[in-house]
PDB file of C-alpha atoms and ligand atoms in Angstrom:
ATOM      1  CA  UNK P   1     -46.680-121.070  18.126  1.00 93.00           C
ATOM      2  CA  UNK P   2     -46.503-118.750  20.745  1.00 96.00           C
ATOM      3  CA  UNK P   3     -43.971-118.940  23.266  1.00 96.00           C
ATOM      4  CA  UNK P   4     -43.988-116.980  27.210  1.00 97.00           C
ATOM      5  CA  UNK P   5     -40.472-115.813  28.155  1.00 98.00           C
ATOM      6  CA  UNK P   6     -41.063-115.756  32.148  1.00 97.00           C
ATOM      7  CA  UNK P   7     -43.884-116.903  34.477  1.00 97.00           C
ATOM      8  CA  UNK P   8     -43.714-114.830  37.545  1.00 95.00           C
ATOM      9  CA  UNK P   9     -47.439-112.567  38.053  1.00 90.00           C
ATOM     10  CA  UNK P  10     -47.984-111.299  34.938  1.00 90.00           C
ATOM     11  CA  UNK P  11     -46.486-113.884  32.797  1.00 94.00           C
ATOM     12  CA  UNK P  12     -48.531-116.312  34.455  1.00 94.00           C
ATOM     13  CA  UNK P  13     -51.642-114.259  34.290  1.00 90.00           C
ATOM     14  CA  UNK P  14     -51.101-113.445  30.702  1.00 92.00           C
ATOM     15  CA  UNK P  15     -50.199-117.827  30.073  1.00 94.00           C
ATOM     16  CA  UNK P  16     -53.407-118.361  32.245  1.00 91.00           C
ATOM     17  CA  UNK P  17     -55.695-116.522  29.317  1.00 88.00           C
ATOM     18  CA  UNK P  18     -53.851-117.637  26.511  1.00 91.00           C
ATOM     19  CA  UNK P  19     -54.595-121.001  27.809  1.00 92.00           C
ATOM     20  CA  UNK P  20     -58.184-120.865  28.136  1.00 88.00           C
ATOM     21  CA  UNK P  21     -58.611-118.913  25.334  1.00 84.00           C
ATOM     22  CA  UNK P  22     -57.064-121.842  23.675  1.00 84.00           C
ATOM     23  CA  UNK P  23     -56.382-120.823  20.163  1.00 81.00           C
ATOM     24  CA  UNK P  24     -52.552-121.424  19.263  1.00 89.00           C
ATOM     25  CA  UNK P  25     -50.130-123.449  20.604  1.00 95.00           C
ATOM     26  CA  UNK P  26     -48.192-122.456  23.525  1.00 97.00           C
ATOM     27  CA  UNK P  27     -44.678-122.741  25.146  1.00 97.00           C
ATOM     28  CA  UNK P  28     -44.087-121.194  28.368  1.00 98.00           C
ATOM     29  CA  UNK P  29     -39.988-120.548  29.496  1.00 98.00           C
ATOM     30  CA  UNK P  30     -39.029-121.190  33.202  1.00 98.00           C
ATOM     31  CA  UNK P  31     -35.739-121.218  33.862  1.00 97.00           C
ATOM     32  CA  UNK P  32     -36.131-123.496  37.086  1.00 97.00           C
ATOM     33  CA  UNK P  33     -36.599-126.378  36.148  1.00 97.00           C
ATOM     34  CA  UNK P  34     -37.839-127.956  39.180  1.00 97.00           C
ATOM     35  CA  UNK P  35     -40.974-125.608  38.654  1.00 97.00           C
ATOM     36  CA  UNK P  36     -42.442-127.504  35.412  1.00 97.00           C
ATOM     37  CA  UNK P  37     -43.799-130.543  37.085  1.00 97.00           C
ATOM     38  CA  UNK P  38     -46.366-127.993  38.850  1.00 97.00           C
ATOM     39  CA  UNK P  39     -46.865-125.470  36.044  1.00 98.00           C
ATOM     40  CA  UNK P  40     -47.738-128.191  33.741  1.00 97.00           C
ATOM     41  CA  UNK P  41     -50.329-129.860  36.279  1.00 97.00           C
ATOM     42  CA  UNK P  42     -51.710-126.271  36.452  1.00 96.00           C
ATOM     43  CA  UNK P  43     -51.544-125.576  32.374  1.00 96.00           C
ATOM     44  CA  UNK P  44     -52.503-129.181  30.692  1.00 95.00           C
ATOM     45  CA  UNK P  45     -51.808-127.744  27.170  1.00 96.00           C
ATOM     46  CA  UNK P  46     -48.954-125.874  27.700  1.00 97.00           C
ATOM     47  CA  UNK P  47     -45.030-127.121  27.263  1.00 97.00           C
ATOM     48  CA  UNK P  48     -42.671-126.066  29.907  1.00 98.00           C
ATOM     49  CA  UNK P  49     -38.953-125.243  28.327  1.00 97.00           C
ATOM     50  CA  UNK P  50     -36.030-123.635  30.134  1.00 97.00           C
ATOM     51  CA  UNK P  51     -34.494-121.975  27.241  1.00 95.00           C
ATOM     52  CA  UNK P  52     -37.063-120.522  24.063  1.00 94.00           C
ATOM     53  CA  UNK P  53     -37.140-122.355  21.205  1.00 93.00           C
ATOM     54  CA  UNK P  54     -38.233-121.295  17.433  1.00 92.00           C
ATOM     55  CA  UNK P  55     -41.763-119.665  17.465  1.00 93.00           C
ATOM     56  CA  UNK P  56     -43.842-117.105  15.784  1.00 92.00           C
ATOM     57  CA  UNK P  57     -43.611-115.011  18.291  1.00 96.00           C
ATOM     58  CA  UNK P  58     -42.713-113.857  21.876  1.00 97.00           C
ATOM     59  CA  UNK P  59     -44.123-112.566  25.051  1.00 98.00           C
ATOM     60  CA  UNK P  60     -41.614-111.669  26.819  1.00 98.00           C
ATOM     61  CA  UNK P  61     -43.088-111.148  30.395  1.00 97.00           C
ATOM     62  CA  UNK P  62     -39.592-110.842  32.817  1.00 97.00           C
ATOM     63  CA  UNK P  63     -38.719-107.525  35.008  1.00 93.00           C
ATOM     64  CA  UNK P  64     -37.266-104.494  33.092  1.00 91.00           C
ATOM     65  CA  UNK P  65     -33.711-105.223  34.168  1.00 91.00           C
ATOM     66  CA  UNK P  66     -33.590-108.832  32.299  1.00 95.00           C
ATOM     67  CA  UNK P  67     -35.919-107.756  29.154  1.00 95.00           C
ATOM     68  CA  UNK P  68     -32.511-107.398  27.153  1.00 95.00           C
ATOM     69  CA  UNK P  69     -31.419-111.213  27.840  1.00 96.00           C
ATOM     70  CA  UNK P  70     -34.766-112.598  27.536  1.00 97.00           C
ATOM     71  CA  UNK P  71     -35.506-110.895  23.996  1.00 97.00           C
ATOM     72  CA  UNK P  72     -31.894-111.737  22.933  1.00 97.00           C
ATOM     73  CA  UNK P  73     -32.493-115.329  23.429  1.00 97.00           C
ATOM     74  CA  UNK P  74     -35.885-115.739  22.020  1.00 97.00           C
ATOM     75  CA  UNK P  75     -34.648-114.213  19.182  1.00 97.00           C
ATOM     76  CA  UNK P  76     -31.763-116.381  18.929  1.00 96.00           C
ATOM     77  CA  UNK P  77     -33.786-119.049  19.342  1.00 95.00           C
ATOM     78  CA  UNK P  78     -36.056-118.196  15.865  1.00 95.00           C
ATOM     79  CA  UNK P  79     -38.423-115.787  17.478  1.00 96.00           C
ATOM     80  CA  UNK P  80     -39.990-113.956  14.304  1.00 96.00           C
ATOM     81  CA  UNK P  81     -41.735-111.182  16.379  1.00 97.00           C
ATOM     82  CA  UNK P  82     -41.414-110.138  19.814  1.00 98.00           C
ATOM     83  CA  UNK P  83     -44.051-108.689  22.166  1.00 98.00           C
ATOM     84  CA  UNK P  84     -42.855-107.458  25.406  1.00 97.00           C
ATOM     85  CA  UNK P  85     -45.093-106.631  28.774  1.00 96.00           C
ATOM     86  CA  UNK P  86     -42.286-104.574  30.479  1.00 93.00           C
ATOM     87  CA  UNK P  87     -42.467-101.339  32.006  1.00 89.00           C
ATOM     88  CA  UNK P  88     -39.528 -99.000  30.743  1.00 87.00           C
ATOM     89  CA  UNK P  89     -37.912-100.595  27.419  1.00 91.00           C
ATOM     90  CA  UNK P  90     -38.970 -98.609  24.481  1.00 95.00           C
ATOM     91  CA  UNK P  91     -40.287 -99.999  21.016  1.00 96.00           C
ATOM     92  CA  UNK P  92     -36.511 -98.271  18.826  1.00 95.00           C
ATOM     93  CA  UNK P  93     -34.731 -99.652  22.124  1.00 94.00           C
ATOM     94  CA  UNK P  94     -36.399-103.386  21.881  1.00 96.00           C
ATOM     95  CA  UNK P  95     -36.036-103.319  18.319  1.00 97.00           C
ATOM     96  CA  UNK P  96     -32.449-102.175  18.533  1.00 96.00           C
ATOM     97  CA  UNK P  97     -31.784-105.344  20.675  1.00 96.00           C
ATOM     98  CA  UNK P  98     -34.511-107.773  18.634  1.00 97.00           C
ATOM     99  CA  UNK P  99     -33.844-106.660  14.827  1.00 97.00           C
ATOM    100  CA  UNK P 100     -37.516-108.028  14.296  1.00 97.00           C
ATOM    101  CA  UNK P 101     -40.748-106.578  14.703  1.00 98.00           C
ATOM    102  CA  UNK P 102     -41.764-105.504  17.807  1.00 98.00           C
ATOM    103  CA  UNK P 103     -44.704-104.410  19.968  1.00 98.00           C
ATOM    104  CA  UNK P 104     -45.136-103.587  23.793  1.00 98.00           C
ATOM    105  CA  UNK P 105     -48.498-104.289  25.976  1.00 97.00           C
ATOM    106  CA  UNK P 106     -49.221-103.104  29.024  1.00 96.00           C
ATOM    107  CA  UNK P 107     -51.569-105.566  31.014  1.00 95.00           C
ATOM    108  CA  UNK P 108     -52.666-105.383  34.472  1.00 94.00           C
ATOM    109  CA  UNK P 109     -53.436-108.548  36.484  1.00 89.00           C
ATOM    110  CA  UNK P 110     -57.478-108.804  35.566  1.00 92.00           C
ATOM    111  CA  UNK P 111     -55.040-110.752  32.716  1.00 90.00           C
ATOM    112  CA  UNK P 112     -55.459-114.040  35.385  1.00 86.00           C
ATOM    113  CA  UNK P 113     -59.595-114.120  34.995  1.00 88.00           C
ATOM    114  CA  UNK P 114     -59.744-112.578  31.191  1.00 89.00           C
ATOM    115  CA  UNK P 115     -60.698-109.134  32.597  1.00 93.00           C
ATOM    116  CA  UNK P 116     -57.071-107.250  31.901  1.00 95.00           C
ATOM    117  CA  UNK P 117     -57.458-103.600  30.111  1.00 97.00           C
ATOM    118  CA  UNK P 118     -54.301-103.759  28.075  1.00 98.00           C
ATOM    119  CA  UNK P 119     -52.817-101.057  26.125  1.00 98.00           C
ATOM    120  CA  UNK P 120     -50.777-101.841  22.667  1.00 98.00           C
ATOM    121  CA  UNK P 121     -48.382-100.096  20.527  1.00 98.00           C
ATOM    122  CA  UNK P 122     -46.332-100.908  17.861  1.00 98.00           C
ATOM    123  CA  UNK P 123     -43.759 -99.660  15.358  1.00 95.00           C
ATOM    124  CA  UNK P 124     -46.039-101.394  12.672  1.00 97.00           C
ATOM    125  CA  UNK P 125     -49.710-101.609  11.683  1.00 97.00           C
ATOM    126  CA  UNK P 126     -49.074-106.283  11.475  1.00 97.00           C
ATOM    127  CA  UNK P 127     -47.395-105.784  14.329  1.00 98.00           C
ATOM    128  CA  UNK P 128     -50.125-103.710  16.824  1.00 98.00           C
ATOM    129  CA  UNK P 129     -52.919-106.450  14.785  1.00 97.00           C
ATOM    130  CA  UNK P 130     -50.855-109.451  15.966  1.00 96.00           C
ATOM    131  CA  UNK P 131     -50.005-107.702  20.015  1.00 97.00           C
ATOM    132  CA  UNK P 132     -53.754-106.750  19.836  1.00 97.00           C
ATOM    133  CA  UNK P 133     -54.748-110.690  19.049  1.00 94.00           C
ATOM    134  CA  UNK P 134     -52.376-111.996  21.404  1.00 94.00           C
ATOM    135  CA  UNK P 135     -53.514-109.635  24.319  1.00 95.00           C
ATOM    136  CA  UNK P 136     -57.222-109.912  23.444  1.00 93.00           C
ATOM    137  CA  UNK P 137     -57.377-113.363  24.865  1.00 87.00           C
ATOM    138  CA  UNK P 138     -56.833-111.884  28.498  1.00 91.00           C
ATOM    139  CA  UNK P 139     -59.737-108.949  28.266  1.00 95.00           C
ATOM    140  CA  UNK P 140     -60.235-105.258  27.093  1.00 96.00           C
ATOM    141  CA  UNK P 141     -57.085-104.557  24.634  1.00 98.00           C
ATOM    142  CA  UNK P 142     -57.040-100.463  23.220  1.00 98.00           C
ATOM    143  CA  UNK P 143     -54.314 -99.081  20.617  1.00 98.00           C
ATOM    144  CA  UNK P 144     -51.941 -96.580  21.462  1.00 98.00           C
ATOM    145  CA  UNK P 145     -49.422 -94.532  20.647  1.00 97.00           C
ATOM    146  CA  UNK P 146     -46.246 -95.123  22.245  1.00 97.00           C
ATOM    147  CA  UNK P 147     -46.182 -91.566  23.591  1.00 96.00           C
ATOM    148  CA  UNK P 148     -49.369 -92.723  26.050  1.00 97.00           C
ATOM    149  CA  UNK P 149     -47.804 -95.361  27.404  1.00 96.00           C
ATOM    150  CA  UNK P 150     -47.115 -94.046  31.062  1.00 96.00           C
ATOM    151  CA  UNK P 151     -50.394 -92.692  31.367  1.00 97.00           C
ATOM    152  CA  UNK P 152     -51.780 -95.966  31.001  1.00 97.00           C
ATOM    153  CA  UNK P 153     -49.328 -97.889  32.920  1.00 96.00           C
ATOM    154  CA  UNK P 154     -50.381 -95.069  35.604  1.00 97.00           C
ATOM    155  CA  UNK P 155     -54.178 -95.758  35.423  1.00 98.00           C
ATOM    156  CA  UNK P 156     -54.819 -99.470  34.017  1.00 97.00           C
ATOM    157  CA  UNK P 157     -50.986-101.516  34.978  1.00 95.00           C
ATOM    158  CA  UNK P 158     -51.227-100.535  38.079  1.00 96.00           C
ATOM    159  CA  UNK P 159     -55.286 -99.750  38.294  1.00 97.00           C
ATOM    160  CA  UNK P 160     -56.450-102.616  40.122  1.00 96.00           C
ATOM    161  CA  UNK P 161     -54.617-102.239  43.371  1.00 97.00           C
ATOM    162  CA  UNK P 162     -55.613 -99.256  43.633  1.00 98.00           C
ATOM    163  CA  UNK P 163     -59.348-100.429  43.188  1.00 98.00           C
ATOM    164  CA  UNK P 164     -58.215-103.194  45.639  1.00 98.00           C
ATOM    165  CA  UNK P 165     -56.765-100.937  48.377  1.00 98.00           C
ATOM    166  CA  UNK P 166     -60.852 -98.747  48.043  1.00 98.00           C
ATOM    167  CA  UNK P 167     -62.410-102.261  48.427  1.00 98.00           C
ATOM    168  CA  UNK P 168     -59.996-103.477  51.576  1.00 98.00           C
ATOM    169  CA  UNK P 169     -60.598 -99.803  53.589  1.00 98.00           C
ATOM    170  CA  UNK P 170     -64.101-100.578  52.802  1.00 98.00           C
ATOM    171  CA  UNK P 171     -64.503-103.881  54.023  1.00 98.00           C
ATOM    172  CA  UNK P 172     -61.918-102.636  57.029  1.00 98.00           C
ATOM    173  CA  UNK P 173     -64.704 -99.578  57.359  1.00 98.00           C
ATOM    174  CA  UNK P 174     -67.613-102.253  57.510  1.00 98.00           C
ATOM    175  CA  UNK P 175     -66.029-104.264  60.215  1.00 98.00           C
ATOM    176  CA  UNK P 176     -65.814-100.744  62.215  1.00 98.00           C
ATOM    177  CA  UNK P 177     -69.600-100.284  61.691  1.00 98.00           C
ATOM    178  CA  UNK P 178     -70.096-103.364  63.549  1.00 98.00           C
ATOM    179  CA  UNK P 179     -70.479-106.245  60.470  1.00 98.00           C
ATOM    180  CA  UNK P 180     -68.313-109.640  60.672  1.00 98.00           C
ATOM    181  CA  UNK P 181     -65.335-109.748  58.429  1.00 98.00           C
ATOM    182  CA  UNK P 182     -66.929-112.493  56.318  1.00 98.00           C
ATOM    183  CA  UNK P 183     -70.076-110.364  55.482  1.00 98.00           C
ATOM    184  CA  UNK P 184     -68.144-107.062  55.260  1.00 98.00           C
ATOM    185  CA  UNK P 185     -66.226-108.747  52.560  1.00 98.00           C
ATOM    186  CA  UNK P 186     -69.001-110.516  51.123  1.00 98.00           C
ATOM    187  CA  UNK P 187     -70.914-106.988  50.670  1.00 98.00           C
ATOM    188  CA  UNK P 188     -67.676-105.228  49.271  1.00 98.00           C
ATOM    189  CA  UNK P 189     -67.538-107.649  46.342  1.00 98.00           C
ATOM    190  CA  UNK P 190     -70.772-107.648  45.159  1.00 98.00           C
ATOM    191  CA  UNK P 191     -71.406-104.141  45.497  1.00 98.00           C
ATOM    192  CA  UNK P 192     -67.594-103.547  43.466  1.00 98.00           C
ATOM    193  CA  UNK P 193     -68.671-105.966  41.066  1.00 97.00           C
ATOM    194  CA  UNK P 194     -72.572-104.082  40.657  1.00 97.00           C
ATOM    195  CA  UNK P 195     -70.499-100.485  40.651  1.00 97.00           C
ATOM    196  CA  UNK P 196     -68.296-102.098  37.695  1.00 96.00           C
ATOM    197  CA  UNK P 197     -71.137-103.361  35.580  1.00 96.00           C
ATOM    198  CA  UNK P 198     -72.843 -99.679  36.509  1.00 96.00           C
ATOM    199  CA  UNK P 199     -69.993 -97.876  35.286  1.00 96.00           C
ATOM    200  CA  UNK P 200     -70.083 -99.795  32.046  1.00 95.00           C
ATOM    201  CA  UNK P 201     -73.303 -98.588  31.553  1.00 95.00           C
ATOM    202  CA  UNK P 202     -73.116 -94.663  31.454  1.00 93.00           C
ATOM    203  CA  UNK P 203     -71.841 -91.874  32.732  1.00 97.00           C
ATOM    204  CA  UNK P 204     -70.417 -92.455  36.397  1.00 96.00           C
ATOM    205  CA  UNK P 205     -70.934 -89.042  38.055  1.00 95.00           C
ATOM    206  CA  UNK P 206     -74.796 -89.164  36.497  1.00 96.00           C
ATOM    207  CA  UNK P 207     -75.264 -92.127  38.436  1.00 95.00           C
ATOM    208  CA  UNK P 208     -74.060 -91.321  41.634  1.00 95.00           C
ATOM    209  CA  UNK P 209     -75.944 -88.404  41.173  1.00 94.00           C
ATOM    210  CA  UNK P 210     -79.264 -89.997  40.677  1.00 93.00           C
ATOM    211  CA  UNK P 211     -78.260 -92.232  43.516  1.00 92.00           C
ATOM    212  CA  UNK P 212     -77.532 -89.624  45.967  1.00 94.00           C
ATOM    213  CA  UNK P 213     -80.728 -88.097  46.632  1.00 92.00           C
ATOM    214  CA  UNK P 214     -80.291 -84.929  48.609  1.00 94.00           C
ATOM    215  CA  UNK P 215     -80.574 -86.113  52.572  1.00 94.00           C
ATOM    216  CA  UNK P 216     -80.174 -89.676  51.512  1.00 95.00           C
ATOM    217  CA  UNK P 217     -77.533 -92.041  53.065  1.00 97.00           C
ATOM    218  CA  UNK P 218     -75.289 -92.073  49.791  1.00 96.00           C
ATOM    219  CA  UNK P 219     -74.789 -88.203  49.802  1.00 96.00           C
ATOM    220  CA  UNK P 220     -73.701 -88.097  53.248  1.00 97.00           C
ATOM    221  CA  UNK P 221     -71.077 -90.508  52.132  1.00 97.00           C
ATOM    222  CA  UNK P 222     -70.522 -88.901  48.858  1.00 96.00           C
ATOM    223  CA  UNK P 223     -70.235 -85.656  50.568  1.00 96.00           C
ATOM    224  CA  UNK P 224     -66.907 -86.968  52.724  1.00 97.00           C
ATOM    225  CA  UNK P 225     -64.963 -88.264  49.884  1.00 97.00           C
ATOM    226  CA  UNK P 226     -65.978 -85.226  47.907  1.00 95.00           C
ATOM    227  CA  UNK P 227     -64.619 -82.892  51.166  1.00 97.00           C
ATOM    228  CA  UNK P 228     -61.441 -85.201  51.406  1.00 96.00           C
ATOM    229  CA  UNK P 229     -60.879 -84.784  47.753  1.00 97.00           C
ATOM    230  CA  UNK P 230     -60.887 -87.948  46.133  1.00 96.00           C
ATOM    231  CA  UNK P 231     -60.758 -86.532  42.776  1.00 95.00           C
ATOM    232  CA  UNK P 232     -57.250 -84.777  43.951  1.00 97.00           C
ATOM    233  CA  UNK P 233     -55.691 -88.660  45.873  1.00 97.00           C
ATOM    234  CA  UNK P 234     -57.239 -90.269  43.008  1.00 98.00           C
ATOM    235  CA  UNK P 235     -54.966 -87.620  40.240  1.00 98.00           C
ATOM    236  CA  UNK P 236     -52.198 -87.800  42.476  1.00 98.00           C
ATOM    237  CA  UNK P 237     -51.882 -91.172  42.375  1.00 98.00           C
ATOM    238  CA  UNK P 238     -52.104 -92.278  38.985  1.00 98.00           C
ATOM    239  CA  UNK P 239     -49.875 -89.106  38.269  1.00 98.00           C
ATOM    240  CA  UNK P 240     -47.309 -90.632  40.631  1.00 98.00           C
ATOM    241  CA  UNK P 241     -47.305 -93.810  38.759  1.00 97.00           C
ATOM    242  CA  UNK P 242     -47.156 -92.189  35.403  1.00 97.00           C
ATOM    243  CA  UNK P 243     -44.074 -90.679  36.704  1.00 97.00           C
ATOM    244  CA  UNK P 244     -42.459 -93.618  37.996  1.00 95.00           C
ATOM    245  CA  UNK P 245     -43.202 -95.644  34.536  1.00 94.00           C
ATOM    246  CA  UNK P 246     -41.814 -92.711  33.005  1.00 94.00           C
ATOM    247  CA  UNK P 247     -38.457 -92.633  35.218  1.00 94.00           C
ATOM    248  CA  UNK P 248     -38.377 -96.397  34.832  1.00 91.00           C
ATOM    249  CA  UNK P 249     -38.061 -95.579  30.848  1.00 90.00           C
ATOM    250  CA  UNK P 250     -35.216 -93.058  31.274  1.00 90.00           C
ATOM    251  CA  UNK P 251     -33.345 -95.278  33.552  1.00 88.00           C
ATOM    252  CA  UNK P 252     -33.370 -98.640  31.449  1.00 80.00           C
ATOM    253  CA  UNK P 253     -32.808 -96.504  28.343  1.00 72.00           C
ATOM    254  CA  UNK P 254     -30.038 -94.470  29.591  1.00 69.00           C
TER     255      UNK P 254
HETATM  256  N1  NAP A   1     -47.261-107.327  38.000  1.00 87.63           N
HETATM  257  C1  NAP A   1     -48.039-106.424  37.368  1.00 87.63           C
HETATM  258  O1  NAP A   1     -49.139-106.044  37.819  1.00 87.63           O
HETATM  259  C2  NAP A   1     -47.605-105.857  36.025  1.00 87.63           C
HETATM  260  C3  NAP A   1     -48.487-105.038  35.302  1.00 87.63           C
HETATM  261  C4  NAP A   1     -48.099-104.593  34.026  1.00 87.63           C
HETATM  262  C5  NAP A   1     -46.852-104.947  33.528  1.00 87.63           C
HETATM  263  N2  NAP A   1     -46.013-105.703  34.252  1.00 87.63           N
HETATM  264  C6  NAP A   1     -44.688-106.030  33.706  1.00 87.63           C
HETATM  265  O2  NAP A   1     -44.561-107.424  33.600  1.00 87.63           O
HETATM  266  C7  NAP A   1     -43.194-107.770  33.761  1.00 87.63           C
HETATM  267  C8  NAP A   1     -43.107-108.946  34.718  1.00 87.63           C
HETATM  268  O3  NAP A   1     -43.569-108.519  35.995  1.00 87.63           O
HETATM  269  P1  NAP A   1     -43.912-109.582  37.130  1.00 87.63           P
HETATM  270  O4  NAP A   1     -44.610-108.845  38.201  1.00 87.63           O
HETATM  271  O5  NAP A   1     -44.564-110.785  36.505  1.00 87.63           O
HETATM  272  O6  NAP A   1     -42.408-110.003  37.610  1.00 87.63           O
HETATM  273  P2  NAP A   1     -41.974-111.326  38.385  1.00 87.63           P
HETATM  274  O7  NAP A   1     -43.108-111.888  39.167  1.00 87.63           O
HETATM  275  O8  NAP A   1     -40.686-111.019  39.073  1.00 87.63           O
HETATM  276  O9  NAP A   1     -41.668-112.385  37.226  1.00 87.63           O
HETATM  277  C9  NAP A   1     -40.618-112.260  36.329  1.00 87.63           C
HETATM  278  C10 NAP A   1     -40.220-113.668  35.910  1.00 87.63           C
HETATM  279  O10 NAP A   1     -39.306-113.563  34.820  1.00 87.63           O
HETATM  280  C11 NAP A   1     -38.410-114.644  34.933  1.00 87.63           C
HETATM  281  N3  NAP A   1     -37.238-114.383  34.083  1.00 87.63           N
HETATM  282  C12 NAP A   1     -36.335-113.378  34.170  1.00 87.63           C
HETATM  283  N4  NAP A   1     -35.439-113.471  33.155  1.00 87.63           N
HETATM  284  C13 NAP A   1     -35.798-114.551  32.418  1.00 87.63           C
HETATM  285  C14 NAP A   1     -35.280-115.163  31.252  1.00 87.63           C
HETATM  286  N5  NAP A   1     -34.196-114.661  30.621  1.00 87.63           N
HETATM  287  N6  NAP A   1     -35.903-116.257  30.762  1.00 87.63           N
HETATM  288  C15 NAP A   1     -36.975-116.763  31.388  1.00 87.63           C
HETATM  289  N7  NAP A   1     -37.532-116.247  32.494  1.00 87.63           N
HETATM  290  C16 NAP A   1     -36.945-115.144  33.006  1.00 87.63           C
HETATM  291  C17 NAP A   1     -38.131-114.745  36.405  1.00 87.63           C
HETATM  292  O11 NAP A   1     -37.694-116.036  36.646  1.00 87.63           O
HETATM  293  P3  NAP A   1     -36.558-116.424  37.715  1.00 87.63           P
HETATM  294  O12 NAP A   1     -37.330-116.799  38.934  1.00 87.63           O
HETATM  295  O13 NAP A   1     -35.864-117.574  37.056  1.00 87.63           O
HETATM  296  O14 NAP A   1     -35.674-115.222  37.914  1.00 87.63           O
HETATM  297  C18 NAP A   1     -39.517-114.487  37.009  1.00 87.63           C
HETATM  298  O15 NAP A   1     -40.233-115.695  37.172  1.00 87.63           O
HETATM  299  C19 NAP A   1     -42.446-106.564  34.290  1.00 87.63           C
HETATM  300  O16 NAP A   1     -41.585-106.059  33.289  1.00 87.63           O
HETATM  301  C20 NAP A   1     -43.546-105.569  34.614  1.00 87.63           C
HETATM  302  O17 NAP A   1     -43.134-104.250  34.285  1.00 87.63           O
HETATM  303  C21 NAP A   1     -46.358-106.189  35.485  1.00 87.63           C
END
């Protein structure tokens, strides 16, 4: 049995795979109680608990600040392994508090639909097998080693608002041109989702570069972001939240 420690966003996008995946038992712990009646109309098959209680294993998906509680109590309450999402609390300083095998993922929120990229890593080769299983129920899971872990957190934890902030300038940039709201949005989504399945295909520079024909509509476009730099805002900005993941870590570890 698997039990949740926290259902705020990502705890409740990581419960909301789990749950459709639909292969162990679940527990889920909120600690306000007057919340269950709702969660369990939402999650059928999953029991609501305000403290943990004895399980194979934990997720512990609370803020950085409360990680220390949360793993304390699930493993006082017979937690045999602990997984945590958190930004910041290292694998020796989790395991200092847990005393039993631990393992760290870091999600993003495609966790809600299935669609996450997660990264693992884990003090153990069980360990990183069982993480990988548990995380592979909300999308794309890869191994790494601790060391990486702020680079990811930088490109994938945070990746999809900054996908999402593209996407709203472009449906804000299609209402400009003159389209309603409704259709600018419409538009935006299929032609992220179509870009998505393109870039899953090959190489993402060879295709805009067979799709921007020289005097063609796309390389005009092309040819802005390229003068604005994209490539530049696009390094800065997972740089800058490399760097915060990584000042996160020295502040919850210091
Ligand atoms: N959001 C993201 O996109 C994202 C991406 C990757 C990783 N993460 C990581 O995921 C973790 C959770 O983030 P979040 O955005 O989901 O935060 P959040 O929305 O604030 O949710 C945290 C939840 O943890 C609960 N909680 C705190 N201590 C608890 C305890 N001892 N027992 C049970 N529940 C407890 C809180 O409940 P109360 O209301 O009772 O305080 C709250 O519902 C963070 O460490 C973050 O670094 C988040």
């Amino acid at each position: 049995m698997l039990c949740i420690v926290g259902i705020g966003h990502m705890g409740k996008a990581v419960l909301a795979g789990l749950a459709r995946n639909g292969s162990q038992e679940l527990t889920a712990v909120v600690r306000d109680e007057s919340r269950h009646a709702q969660l369990a109309a939402e999650f059928r098959t999953v029991r609501f608990v305000t403290s943990p209680v004895p399980c194979d294993g934990a997720v512990i998906a609370v803020r950085p600040k409360d990680v220390e509680v949360a793993v304390r109590q699930a493993v006082d309450a017979g937690a045999h392994r602990i997984l945590s999402l958190a930004t910041g609390k290292t694998l020796s300083g989790l395991r200092e508090i847990a005393g039993v095998p631990v393992a760290r993922a870091m999600p993003n929120l495609g966790a809600n639909l299935g669609m996450s990229a997660t990264s693992v890593c884990a003090q153990d080769s069980s360990t990183l097998d069982w993480a990988a299983e548990v995380m592979s129920s909300v999308g794309t899971v890869v191994r790494i080693d601790e060391s990486q872990i702020h680079a990811a957190t930088g490109l994938a934890g945070s990746g999809p608002a900054y996908v999402l902030l593209f996407a709203a300038s472009m449906i804000e940039a299609g209402v400009a041109q003159g389209l309603s709201i409704d259709v600018a949005r419409e538009l935006t989504i299929a032609t992220v989702q179509g870009a998505g399945a393109l870039l899953a295909q090959g190489d993402p520079e060879e295709t805009v570069n067979a799709i921007a024909v020289p005097g063609g509509t796309t390389q005009e476009g092309v040819r802005v972001l390229k003068e604005r730099d994209l490539p530049d805002v696009v390094s800065e900005t997972v740089a800058a939240a490399a760097r915060r993941s990584k000042e996160i870590m020295q502040e919850m570890n210091s």
